[in-house]
mmCIF file of C-alpha atoms and ligand atoms in Angstrom:
data_model
loop_
_atom_site.group_PDB
_atom_site.id
_atom_site.type_symbol
_atom_site.label_atom_id
_atom_site.label_comp_id
_atom_site.label_asym_id
_atom_site.label_seq_id
_atom_site.Cartn_x
_atom_site.Cartn_y
_atom_site.Cartn_z
ATOM 1 C CA MET A 1 145.453 -20.416 -53.396
ATOM 2 C CA VAL A 2 148.075 -21.514 -54.033
ATOM 3 C CA GLY A 3 151.848 -19.218 -53.661
ATOM 4 C CA SER A 4 151.451 -16.631 -54.384
ATOM 5 C CA LEU A 5 150.904 -14.044 -57.757
ATOM 6 C CA THR A 6 153.399 -10.977 -58.796
ATOM 7 C CA ILE A 7 151.614 -8.931 -60.620
ATOM 8 C CA LEU A 8 152.637 -5.429 -63.266
ATOM 9 C CA GLY A 9 150.336 -2.826 -63.069
ATOM 10 C CA LEU A 10 150.668 -0.136 -65.130
ATOM 11 C CA GLU A 11 149.263 3.726 -65.760
ATOM 12 C CA SER A 12 148.801 6.436 -68.171
ATOM 13 C CA SER A 13 146.039 7.527 -68.828
ATOM 14 C CA CYS A 14 145.938 11.522 -68.208
ATOM 15 C CA ASP A 15 149.303 12.904 -67.145
ATOM 16 C CA ASP A 16 151.074 10.263 -65.459
ATOM 17 C CA THR A 17 152.624 8.130 -66.185
ATOM 18 C CA ALA A 18 153.154 5.361 -63.348
ATOM 19 C CA ALA A 19 154.329 1.434 -62.175
ATOM 20 C CA ALA A 20 153.740 -1.325 -59.545
ATOM 21 C CA VAL A 21 154.451 -4.450 -58.800
ATOM 22 C CA LEU A 22 152.288 -6.088 -55.927
ATOM 23 C CA ARG A 23 151.816 -9.209 -54.745
ATOM 24 C CA ARG A 24 149.297 -11.167 -53.495
ATOM 25 C CA ASP A 25 150.890 -14.093 -50.576
ATOM 26 C CA ASP A 26 148.919 -17.561 -49.868
ATOM 27 C CA THR A 27 146.802 -16.514 -46.974
ATOM 28 C CA GLY A 28 145.483 -13.442 -49.581
ATOM 29 C CA ARG A 29 147.032 -11.190 -48.277
ATOM 30 C CA THR A 30 148.667 -8.240 -50.347
ATOM 31 C CA ARG A 31 151.469 -5.625 -50.044
ATOM 32 C CA ILE A 32 152.419 -2.517 -52.220
ATOM 33 C CA LEU A 33 156.029 -4.398 -53.451
ATOM 34 C CA SER A 34 157.239 -0.753 -55.949
ATOM 35 C CA SER A 35 154.782 1.761 -56.822
ATOM 36 C CA VAL A 36 157.028 4.595 -59.055
ATOM 37 C CA VAL A 37 155.244 7.366 -60.802
ATOM 38 C CA LYS A 38 156.405 10.057 -62.555
ATOM 39 C CA GLY A 39 153.936 13.603 -63.256
ATOM 40 C CA GLN A 40 153.875 16.105 -66.082
ATOM 41 C CA THR A 41 152.780 19.244 -64.543
ATOM 42 C CA SER A 42 156.058 21.004 -65.577
ATOM 43 C CA LEU A 43 155.733 18.910 -69.037
ATOM 44 C CA HIS A 44 151.810 21.348 -69.455
ATOM 45 C CA ALA A 45 152.455 24.178 -67.183
ATOM 46 C CA ASP A 46 152.889 26.321 -69.987
ATOM 47 C CA PHE A 47 149.898 25.774 -71.256
ATOM 48 C CA GLY A 48 147.445 26.131 -68.962
ATOM 49 C CA GLY A 49 145.624 22.769 -69.042
ATOM 50 C CA VAL A 50 147.879 18.956 -69.914
ATOM 51 C CA VAL A 51 147.576 18.671 -73.346
ATOM 52 C CA PRO A 52 146.233 15.506 -74.975
ATOM 53 C CA GLU A 53 150.044 15.486 -77.770
ATOM 54 C CA ILE A 54 152.422 16.388 -75.492
ATOM 55 C CA ALA A 55 151.325 13.293 -72.857
ATOM 56 C CA ALA A 56 150.972 11.075 -74.686
ATOM 57 C CA ARG A 57 154.867 11.503 -75.631
ATOM 58 C CA ALA A 58 155.317 11.655 -72.909
ATOM 59 C CA HIS A 59 154.282 8.565 -71.644
ATOM 60 C CA ALA A 60 155.683 7.168 -74.561
ATOM 61 C CA GLU A 61 159.231 8.178 -73.430
ATOM 62 C CA LEU A 62 158.473 7.431 -69.504
ATOM 63 C CA LEU A 63 156.708 3.961 -68.935
ATOM 64 C CA ASP A 64 159.995 1.723 -69.861
ATOM 65 C CA HIS A 65 161.708 3.095 -67.335
ATOM 66 C CA CYS A 66 158.851 3.217 -65.032
ATOM 67 C CA VAL A 67 158.707 -0.617 -65.290
ATOM 68 C CA GLU A 68 162.814 -0.609 -64.942
ATOM 69 C CA GLU A 69 162.380 1.634 -61.503
ATOM 70 C CA ALA A 70 158.545 -0.386 -60.393
ATOM 71 C CA LEU A 71 161.201 -3.318 -60.994
ATOM 72 C CA ALA A 72 164.443 -2.545 -59.300
ATOM 73 C CA GLN A 73 162.813 -1.272 -55.822
ATOM 74 C CA ALA A 74 160.478 -5.024 -55.479
ATOM 75 C CA GLY A 75 163.642 -6.760 -55.450
ATOM 76 C CA CYS A 76 162.375 -8.483 -59.777
ATOM 77 C CA ALA A 77 163.235 -9.450 -62.354
ATOM 78 C CA VAL A 78 160.631 -9.352 -65.752
ATOM 79 C CA PRO A 79 160.748 -12.925 -65.374
ATOM 80 C CA ASP A 80 158.659 -12.820 -61.927
ATOM 81 C CA ILE A 81 156.084 -11.033 -62.691
ATOM 82 C CA ASP A 82 153.030 -13.456 -62.407
ATOM 83 C CA ALA A 83 150.613 -11.661 -64.768
ATOM 84 C CA PHE A 84 150.333 -7.877 -65.981
ATOM 85 C CA ALA A 85 147.142 -5.419 -65.845
ATOM 86 C CA VAL A 86 147.373 -2.228 -67.824
ATOM 87 C CA THR A 87 144.654 0.642 -67.504
ATOM 88 C CA ALA A 88 142.984 0.301 -71.278
ATOM 89 C CA GLY A 89 140.373 3.463 -70.374
ATOM 90 C CA PRO A 90 138.931 5.881 -69.848
ATOM 91 C CA GLY A 91 141.273 8.154 -70.257
ATOM 92 C CA LEU A 92 143.243 10.544 -72.610
ATOM 93 C CA ILE A 93 143.579 8.067 -76.101
ATOM 94 C CA GLY A 94 146.845 8.805 -77.318
ATOM 95 C CA GLY A 95 148.343 7.582 -73.052
ATOM 96 C CA VAL A 96 146.185 4.732 -72.626
ATOM 97 C CA VAL A 97 147.341 3.872 -76.010
ATOM 98 C CA SER A 98 151.040 3.475 -74.056
ATOM 99 C CA GLY A 99 150.716 1.568 -71.630
ATOM 100 C CA VAL A 100 147.782 -0.497 -73.509
ATOM 101 C CA MET A 101 151.402 -1.270 -76.250
ATOM 102 C CA CYS A 102 153.695 -1.395 -73.716
ATOM 103 C CA ALA A 103 151.874 -4.088 -71.597
ATOM 104 C CA LYS A 104 151.311 -5.768 -74.237
ATOM 105 C CA GLY A 105 154.551 -6.499 -75.433
ATOM 106 C CA LEU A 106 155.768 -7.326 -71.496
ATOM 107 C CA ALA A 107 153.162 -10.105 -71.762
ATOM 108 C CA ALA A 108 153.835 -11.096 -75.349
ATOM 109 C CA ALA A 109 157.621 -11.972 -74.400
ATOM 110 C CA THR A 110 156.299 -13.344 -70.796
ATOM 111 C CA GLY A 111 154.068 -15.032 -72.428
ATOM 112 C CA ARG A 112 151.703 -14.161 -69.197
ATOM 113 C CA PRO A 113 148.118 -13.478 -69.134
ATOM 114 C CA LEU A 114 147.512 -9.586 -69.755
ATOM 115 C CA TYR A 115 144.711 -7.683 -67.807
ATOM 116 C CA GLY A 116 143.483 -5.100 -69.371
ATOM 117 C CA ILE A 117 141.541 -2.405 -65.882
ATOM 118 C CA ASN A 118 139.926 0.700 -66.026
ATOM 119 C CA HIS A 119 141.085 3.657 -64.931
ATOM 120 C CA LEU A 120 138.232 3.894 -62.501
ATOM 121 C CA ALA A 121 137.887 -0.054 -61.041
ATOM 122 C CA GLY A 122 141.686 1.599 -60.597
ATOM 123 C CA HIS A 123 140.217 4.124 -58.188
ATOM 124 C CA ALA A 124 137.080 2.124 -56.522
ATOM 125 C CA LEU A 125 139.240 -0.664 -56.076
ATOM 126 C CA THR A 126 142.068 1.074 -53.518
ATOM 127 C CA PRO A 127 140.043 0.967 -50.097
ATOM 128 C CA ARG A 128 139.906 -2.768 -49.663
ATOM 129 C CA LEU A 129 144.461 -2.952 -51.250
ATOM 130 C CA THR A 130 144.417 0.031 -47.974
ATOM 131 C CA ASP A 131 142.002 -0.976 -45.414
ATOM 132 C CA ASP A 132 141.232 -4.672 -46.236
ATOM 133 C CA ILE A 133 137.093 -3.971 -46.441
ATOM 134 C CA ALA A 134 134.697 -6.285 -47.513
ATOM 135 C CA TYR A 135 131.597 -5.389 -50.349
ATOM 136 C CA PRO A 136 130.162 -4.049 -50.745
ATOM 137 C CA TYR A 137 130.773 -0.086 -50.273
ATOM 138 C CA LEU A 138 130.115 3.207 -51.787
ATOM 139 C CA MET A 139 132.318 5.731 -53.161
ATOM 140 C CA LEU A 140 132.703 9.153 -53.853
ATOM 141 C CA LEU A 141 135.377 9.149 -57.192
ATOM 142 C CA VAL A 142 136.254 12.938 -56.694
ATOM 143 C CA SER A 143 139.192 13.916 -58.876
ATOM 144 C CA GLY A 144 139.912 16.128 -61.574
ATOM 145 C CA GLY A 145 138.700 13.847 -64.572
ATOM 146 C CA HIS A 146 135.937 11.761 -62.738
ATOM 147 C CA CYS A 147 133.093 12.678 -59.877
ATOM 148 C CA GLN A 148 130.818 9.946 -59.390
ATOM 149 C CA PHE A 149 129.194 8.362 -56.348
ATOM 150 C CA LEU A 150 129.204 4.102 -57.051
ATOM 151 C CA ILE A 151 127.782 0.907 -54.965
ATOM 152 C CA VAL A 152 131.279 -0.882 -55.728
ATOM 153 C CA LYS A 153 129.038 -4.376 -55.939
ATOM 154 C CA ASP A 154 132.647 -6.902 -56.874
ATOM 155 C CA PRO A 155 135.373 -6.402 -58.413
ATOM 156 C CA GLU A 156 133.092 -6.518 -61.502
ATOM 157 C CA THR A 157 130.510 -4.790 -60.832
ATOM 158 C CA PHE A 158 129.703 -1.312 -60.338
ATOM 159 C CA GLN A 159 126.116 0.356 -59.373
ATOM 160 C CA ARG A 160 125.868 4.544 -61.012
ATOM 161 C CA LEU A 161 123.846 6.459 -58.608
ATOM 162 C CA GLY A 162 124.069 10.081 -59.786
ATOM 163 C CA GLY A 163 127.724 11.705 -60.906
ATOM 164 C CA THR A 164 128.423 15.491 -62.432
ATOM 165 C CA ILE A 165 126.510 16.412 -66.063
ATOM 166 C CA ASP A 166 129.971 18.866 -67.067
ATOM 167 C CA ASP A 167 132.654 19.741 -65.335
ATOM 168 C CA ALA A 168 134.321 17.167 -62.113
ATOM 169 C CA PRO A 169 135.493 18.789 -58.929
ATOM 170 C CA GLY A 170 138.755 18.927 -59.263
ATOM 171 C CA GLU A 171 138.467 21.324 -63.614
ATOM 172 C CA ALA A 172 136.929 23.754 -61.286
ATOM 173 C CA PHE A 173 139.676 24.462 -58.147
ATOM 174 C CA ASP A 174 141.517 24.234 -61.627
ATOM 175 C CA LYS A 175 139.680 26.870 -63.506
ATOM 176 C CA VAL A 176 138.995 29.171 -60.575
ATOM 177 C CA ALA A 177 142.086 29.040 -60.197
ATOM 178 C CA ARG A 178 143.021 29.877 -63.042
ATOM 179 C CA LEU A 179 140.765 32.819 -62.746
ATOM 180 C CA VAL A 180 141.755 33.914 -60.028
ATOM 181 C CA GLY A 181 145.847 33.702 -61.073
ATOM 182 C CA LEU A 182 146.702 31.132 -59.083
ATOM 183 C CA PRO A 183 149.013 28.396 -60.177
ATOM 184 C CA GLN A 184 148.481 25.069 -61.602
ATOM 185 C CA PRO A 185 147.190 22.340 -60.561
ATOM 186 C CA GLY A 186 144.827 24.615 -58.458
ATOM 187 C CA GLY A 187 142.881 22.784 -56.073
ATOM 188 C CA PRO A 188 146.229 22.757 -53.234
ATOM 189 C CA ALA A 189 146.463 26.175 -54.491
ATOM 190 C CA VAL A 190 142.559 27.573 -54.014
ATOM 191 C CA GLU A 191 142.701 25.424 -50.856
ATOM 192 C CA ARG A 192 145.212 27.584 -49.654
ATOM 193 C CA ALA A 193 143.709 30.822 -50.662
ATOM 194 C CA ALA A 194 140.705 30.039 -48.992
ATOM 195 C CA GLY A 195 141.706 28.994 -45.655
ATOM 196 C CA GLN A 196 142.616 32.470 -45.028
ATOM 197 C CA GLY A 197 139.722 34.083 -46.970
ATOM 198 C CA CYS A 198 136.033 34.845 -45.984
ATOM 199 C CA ALA A 199 133.517 32.235 -47.433
ATOM 200 C CA LYS A 200 130.802 34.550 -47.232
ATOM 201 C CA ARG A 201 131.662 37.723 -48.416
ATOM 202 C CA PHE A 202 130.266 36.159 -51.955
ATOM 203 C CA ALA A 203 126.745 34.497 -52.680
ATOM 204 C CA LEU A 204 127.864 31.882 -55.074
ATOM 205 C CA PRO A 205 124.690 28.684 -55.666
ATOM 206 C CA ARG A 206 124.856 25.909 -54.406
ATOM 207 C CA PRO A 207 123.855 23.435 -57.804
ATOM 208 C CA LEU A 208 121.844 20.663 -58.231
ATOM 209 C CA LEU A 209 120.856 21.169 -54.478
ATOM 210 C CA ASP A 210 116.916 21.776 -55.493
ATOM 211 C CA ARG A 211 116.742 18.710 -57.338
ATOM 212 C CA PRO A 212 116.129 15.569 -55.114
ATOM 213 C CA ASN A 213 118.629 12.702 -57.208
ATOM 214 C CA CYS A 214 122.898 12.575 -56.736
ATOM 215 C CA GLU A 215 123.503 14.400 -60.129
ATOM 216 C CA LEU A 216 126.370 17.860 -59.611
ATOM 217 C CA SER A 217 126.940 20.226 -61.676
ATOM 218 C CA PHE A 218 130.185 22.808 -61.222
ATOM 219 C CA SER A 219 130.312 24.938 -64.197
ATOM 220 C CA GLY A 220 127.982 27.385 -63.268
ATOM 221 C CA LEU A 221 129.395 27.752 -59.793
ATOM 222 C CA LYS A 222 132.542 28.311 -61.732
ATOM 223 C CA THR A 223 130.687 30.911 -64.795
ATOM 224 C CA ALA A 224 129.739 32.749 -60.977
ATOM 225 C CA VAL A 225 133.403 33.061 -59.777
ATOM 226 C CA LEU A 226 133.949 34.021 -62.995
ATOM 227 C CA ARG A 227 131.493 36.763 -62.944
ATOM 228 C CA ALA A 228 131.818 37.549 -59.439
ATOM 229 C CA ARG A 229 135.627 38.166 -59.909
ATOM 230 C CA ASP A 230 134.971 40.615 -62.816
ATOM 231 C CA ALA A 231 132.993 42.890 -61.016
ATOM 232 C CA VAL A 232 135.877 42.669 -58.239
ATOM 233 C CA ILE A 233 138.412 43.802 -60.858
ATOM 234 C CA SER A 234 136.195 46.685 -62.617
ATOM 235 C CA GLU A 235 135.454 47.828 -59.470
ATOM 236 C CA HIS A 236 138.874 47.460 -57.986
ATOM 237 C CA ASP A 237 141.035 47.915 -61.444
ATOM 238 C CA GLY A 238 143.027 44.180 -59.811
ATOM 239 C CA LEU A 239 141.988 41.790 -57.979
ATOM 240 C CA PRO A 240 143.012 42.663 -54.771
ATOM 241 C CA ASP A 241 145.053 39.273 -53.041
ATOM 242 C CA GLY A 242 142.223 39.625 -49.913
ATOM 243 C CA LEU A 243 139.047 39.529 -51.907
ATOM 244 C CA ARG A 244 141.215 36.454 -54.604
ATOM 245 C CA ARG A 245 140.654 34.539 -50.790
ATOM 246 C CA ASP A 246 137.439 34.689 -50.336
ATOM 247 C CA LEU A 247 136.589 33.876 -54.257
ATOM 248 C CA CYS A 248 138.624 31.039 -52.729
ATOM 249 C CA ALA A 249 136.504 30.719 -49.598
ATOM 250 C CA GLY A 250 133.404 31.160 -50.958
ATOM 251 C CA PHE A 251 134.163 28.406 -54.191
ATOM 252 C CA GLN A 252 135.496 26.051 -51.707
ATOM 253 C CA THR A 253 132.805 26.355 -49.032
ATOM 254 C CA ALA A 254 130.026 25.898 -52.167
ATOM 255 C CA VAL A 255 131.773 22.483 -53.850
ATOM 256 C CA VAL A 256 131.777 21.485 -49.545
ATOM 257 C CA ASP A 257 127.867 22.273 -49.492
ATOM 258 C CA VAL A 258 127.332 20.741 -52.933
ATOM 259 C CA LEU A 259 129.553 16.938 -51.763
ATOM 260 C CA ALA A 260 128.397 16.566 -48.684
ATOM 261 C CA GLU A 261 124.183 17.084 -49.131
ATOM 262 C CA LYS A 262 125.139 14.861 -52.425
ATOM 263 C CA THR A 263 126.778 11.818 -50.066
ATOM 264 C CA ARG A 264 124.244 12.486 -47.694
ATOM 265 C CA ARG A 265 121.811 11.728 -50.167
ATOM 266 C CA ALA A 266 123.736 8.971 -52.433
ATOM 267 C CA LEU A 267 124.659 7.423 -48.556
ATOM 268 C CA THR A 268 121.090 6.626 -47.277
ATOM 269 C CA GLN A 269 119.838 5.687 -50.807
ATOM 270 C CA TYR A 270 123.209 3.267 -50.596
ATOM 271 C CA LEU A 271 122.026 2.260 -46.906
ATOM 272 C CA GLN A 272 118.114 1.476 -48.354
ATOM 273 C CA LEU A 273 119.970 -1.513 -50.079
ATOM 274 C CA ASN A 274 122.151 -2.367 -48.430
ATOM 275 C CA PRO A 275 121.658 -1.086 -44.284
ATOM 276 C CA ALA A 276 124.355 -5.086 -43.275
ATOM 277 C CA GLN A 277 127.814 -2.841 -45.300
ATOM 278 C CA PRO A 278 127.347 0.595 -42.962
ATOM 279 C CA THR A 279 130.462 1.967 -45.213
ATOM 280 C CA VAL A 280 131.139 4.887 -47.366
ATOM 281 C CA CYS A 281 134.878 5.814 -49.327
ATOM 282 C CA VAL A 282 136.241 8.872 -50.971
ATOM 283 C CA ALA A 283 138.757 8.850 -53.350
ATOM 284 C CA GLY A 284 140.627 10.690 -56.422
ATOM 285 C CA GLY A 285 142.599 14.514 -55.723
ATOM 286 C CA VAL A 286 139.708 16.023 -54.396
ATOM 287 C CA ALA A 287 140.182 13.912 -51.534
ATOM 288 C CA ALA A 288 143.627 15.320 -50.834
ATOM 289 C CA ASN A 289 140.468 18.861 -49.889
ATOM 290 C CA THR A 290 141.342 19.102 -46.080
ATOM 291 C CA ALA A 291 137.954 20.818 -45.941
ATOM 292 C CA ILE A 292 136.135 17.900 -47.740
ATOM 293 C CA ARG A 293 137.135 15.482 -45.990
ATOM 294 C CA ALA A 294 136.678 16.799 -42.733
ATOM 295 C CA ALA A 295 132.567 17.421 -44.168
ATOM 296 C CA LEU A 296 131.606 13.315 -45.870
ATOM 297 C CA GLU A 297 133.326 12.148 -42.654
ATOM 298 C CA THR A 298 131.249 14.380 -40.494
ATOM 299 C CA VAL A 299 128.354 12.752 -43.643
ATOM 300 C CA ALA A 300 129.257 9.645 -41.774
ATOM 301 C CA SER A 301 129.480 9.959 -38.765
ATOM 302 C CA ASP A 302 125.559 11.196 -39.103
ATOM 303 C CA HIS A 303 125.239 8.117 -40.614
ATOM 304 C CA ASN A 304 127.118 5.638 -37.827
ATOM 305 C CA CYS A 305 128.696 5.117 -40.722
ATOM 306 C CA ALA A 306 132.748 3.670 -41.532
ATOM 307 C CA PHE A 307 134.521 6.305 -43.719
ATOM 308 C CA VAL A 308 137.315 5.468 -45.877
ATOM 309 C CA ALA A 309 139.805 7.570 -47.354
ATOM 310 C CA PRO A 310 142.718 6.022 -49.338
ATOM 311 C CA PRO A 311 146.777 8.075 -48.599
ATOM 312 C CA LEU A 312 146.593 10.573 -50.954
ATOM 313 C CA ALA A 313 149.038 8.696 -52.823
ATOM 314 C CA LEU A 314 146.908 6.145 -53.306
ATOM 315 C CA CYS A 315 144.406 8.415 -53.874
ATOM 316 C CA THR A 316 145.837 10.073 -56.995
ATOM 317 C CA ASP A 317 146.935 8.104 -60.360
ATOM 318 C CA ASN A 318 148.469 5.549 -59.083
ATOM 319 C CA ALA A 319 149.470 2.026 -60.965
ATOM 320 C CA ALA A 320 149.089 -0.388 -57.452
ATOM 321 C CA MET A 321 145.276 0.436 -57.777
ATOM 322 C CA ILE A 322 146.129 -0.827 -61.474
ATOM 323 C CA ALA A 323 148.267 -3.416 -60.504
ATOM 324 C CA PHE A 324 145.138 -4.145 -57.552
ATOM 325 C CA ALA A 325 142.286 -4.266 -59.408
ATOM 326 C CA GLY A 326 143.816 -7.067 -62.153
ATOM 327 C CA LEU A 327 144.649 -8.922 -58.818
ATOM 328 C CA GLU A 328 140.357 -9.242 -57.632
ATOM 329 C CA GLN A 329 139.785 -9.026 -61.469
ATOM 330 C CA MET A 330 141.659 -12.310 -61.769
ATOM 331 C CA ALA A 331 139.468 -14.636 -60.061
ATOM 332 C CA LEU A 332 136.342 -13.473 -61.630
ATOM 333 C CA ARG A 333 137.875 -13.057 -65.313
ATOM 334 C CA ALA A 334 140.262 -14.310 -68.404
ATOM 335 C CA PRO A 335 142.945 -12.509 -69.064
ATOM 336 C CA ASP A 336 142.461 -10.105 -72.206
ATOM 337 C CA ASP A 337 144.546 -11.550 -75.954
ATOM 338 C CA PHE A 338 146.042 -8.899 -77.255
ATOM 339 C CA THR A 339 142.570 -7.386 -79.796
ATOM 340 C CA LEU A 340 142.720 -5.508 -76.302
ATOM 341 C CA SER A 341 142.166 -1.768 -77.471
ATOM 342 C CA ALA A 342 142.339 0.976 -76.121
ATOM 343 C CA ARG A 343 138.695 2.884 -74.947
ATOM 344 C CA PRO A 344 138.741 6.264 -74.495
ATOM 345 C CA ARG A 345 134.975 6.084 -72.882
ATOM 346 C CA TRP A 346 134.385 3.782 -70.790
ATOM 347 C CA PRO A 347 131.343 3.953 -68.750
ATOM 348 C CA LEU A 348 132.185 1.743 -65.139
ATOM 349 C CA ASP A 349 128.309 1.004 -64.615
ATOM 350 C CA ARG A 350 127.353 -0.763 -67.993
ATOM 351 C CA SER A 351 123.547 -0.637 -66.722
ATOM 352 C CA SER A 352 123.419 3.263 -66.774
ATOM 353 C CA GLN A 353 122.851 6.231 -69.205
ATOM 354 C CA PRO A 354 126.205 7.729 -70.462
ATOM 355 C CA MET A 355 126.771 10.777 -68.526
ATOM 356 C CA LEU A 356 127.620 13.754 -70.298
ATOM 357 C CA GLY A 357 130.374 15.932 -70.098
ATOM 358 C CA SER A 358 133.992 15.785 -71.438
ATOM 359 C CA GLY A 359 136.950 17.704 -69.017
ATOM 360 C CA LYS A 360 139.944 18.013 -69.440
ATOM 361 C CA LYS A 361 140.793 14.597 -68.029
ATOM 362 C CA GLY A 362 139.110 12.871 -70.346
ATOM 363 C CA ALA A 363 135.623 11.409 -71.013
ATOM 364 C CA LYS A 364 133.966 11.198 -67.013
ATOM 365 C CA ALA A 365 131.470 7.481 -68.442
HETATM 366 O O1 KG4 B 1 142.970 11.744 -58.796
HETATM 367 P P1 KG4 B 1 144.365 13.061 -59.537
HETATM 368 O O2 KG4 B 1 145.754 13.028 -59.178
HETATM 369 O O3 KG4 B 1 143.679 12.681 -61.181
HETATM 370 C C1 KG4 B 1 142.940 12.694 -62.335
HETATM 371 O O4 KG4 B 1 142.357 13.756 -61.998
HETATM 372 O O5 KG4 B 1 142.585 11.307 -61.907
HETATM 373 O O6 KG4 B 1 143.272 14.447 -59.580
HETATM 374 C C2 KG4 B 1 144.023 16.003 -59.659
HETATM 375 C C3 KG4 B 1 142.899 17.264 -59.404
HETATM 376 C C4 KG4 B 1 143.362 18.318 -59.645
HETATM 377 O O7 KG4 B 1 142.199 18.439 -60.559
HETATM 378 C C5 KG4 B 1 143.421 18.242 -58.600
HETATM 379 O O8 KG4 B 1 143.337 20.295 -58.917
HETATM 380 C C6 KG4 B 1 142.118 17.805 -57.517
HETATM 381 O O9 KG4 B 1 143.187 17.017 -58.004
HETATM 382 N N1 KG4 B 1 143.433 18.326 -56.273
HETATM 383 C C7 KG4 B 1 142.170 19.448 -55.524
HETATM 384 C C8 KG4 B 1 143.469 18.990 -53.884
HETATM 385 N N2 KG4 B 1 144.241 17.698 -54.864
HETATM 386 C C9 KG4 B 1 144.460 17.760 -55.710
HETATM 387 N N3 KG4 B 1 141.907 19.636 -55.332
HETATM 388 C C10 KG4 B 1 141.325 20.337 -55.076
HETATM 389 N N4 KG4 B 1 141.958 20.342 -52.517
HETATM 390 C C11 KG4 B 1 143.047 19.569 -52.638
HETATM 391 N N5 KG4 B 1 143.639 20.041 -51.649
HETATM 392 ZN ZN1 ZN B 2 142.217 9.588 -62.241
#
């Protein structure tokens, strides 16, 4: 490679508006010069979930500010940017359209190339940005909108080994938080409560463990929590704090058990295909959960595999991962033109059947 390359990435597919500037130097090393993320949690707090119309309006208002901040923090101006990368799906369509339009404007004004990026590819490629690992590797993507096992073969080739057939785990954490009266986002609140509870008090199911594949399901588990909660309420005339903590602990342990066992299966499948590259990675907001991380780490070490979990700020939605995916894909394909459109659904693995379900954060593709 001759000279350095500076790329600006944009992300607006759910409830975080983000911009980032990355530079790849002539040795191929990539640095994050800035990564700005503006969340919208407070805008959606009264509604118990992300409201697509509110999210889209907020993205349209925040994108320019994010770009300005990201450029200022990187010590760059628009003409210094060599290429633009933007999430073009999957996600909440209004937000994705806002990002794509903003990126098209920047590309048109500067004459620089434009790359539409699959949001899931951004997550899946992050371990290469943070830990410089080689292709291929196994990735478990677990967030509020996604849950799938992928073999990442190159910046554009992903093989899905399995995924959720209904809710994503983060979505289940959020719903359980709502059921037991804890705040959103539910993951951290449920994890805190679970830390002080007894996981054995409630017998909750481990969905789909009886099937030998890597498919997952979390909606029945959530319904089981609802039933257990209702039984407690009718017996105690309310939900005592101790039992709330026990319910959270039981739920979290069920999720841990399911994710660990399915990861074991995915890893076995992966290692049969790629014995020379024993690496398993996790990304997505749910990867913040200490119990889940620890269980996955154990699965990896049981199989003599390296385990990579990017720092939390790069596990949750951000634009650095989109800019990085742009850098990775530039070597392989031509830029997009101005017919680039926003896609609510966009399966990463083009050869697999589409997944079922469509959660609060858009299609699980
Ligand atoms: O990756 P992310 O920021 O957004 C997308 O869904 O793309 O993930 C957010 C999800 C939320 O559902 C949140 O409840 C969950 O990740 N989460 C957690 C934890 N922290 C965040 N789930 C379990 N335990 C946590 N500590
Ligand atoms: Zn995401």
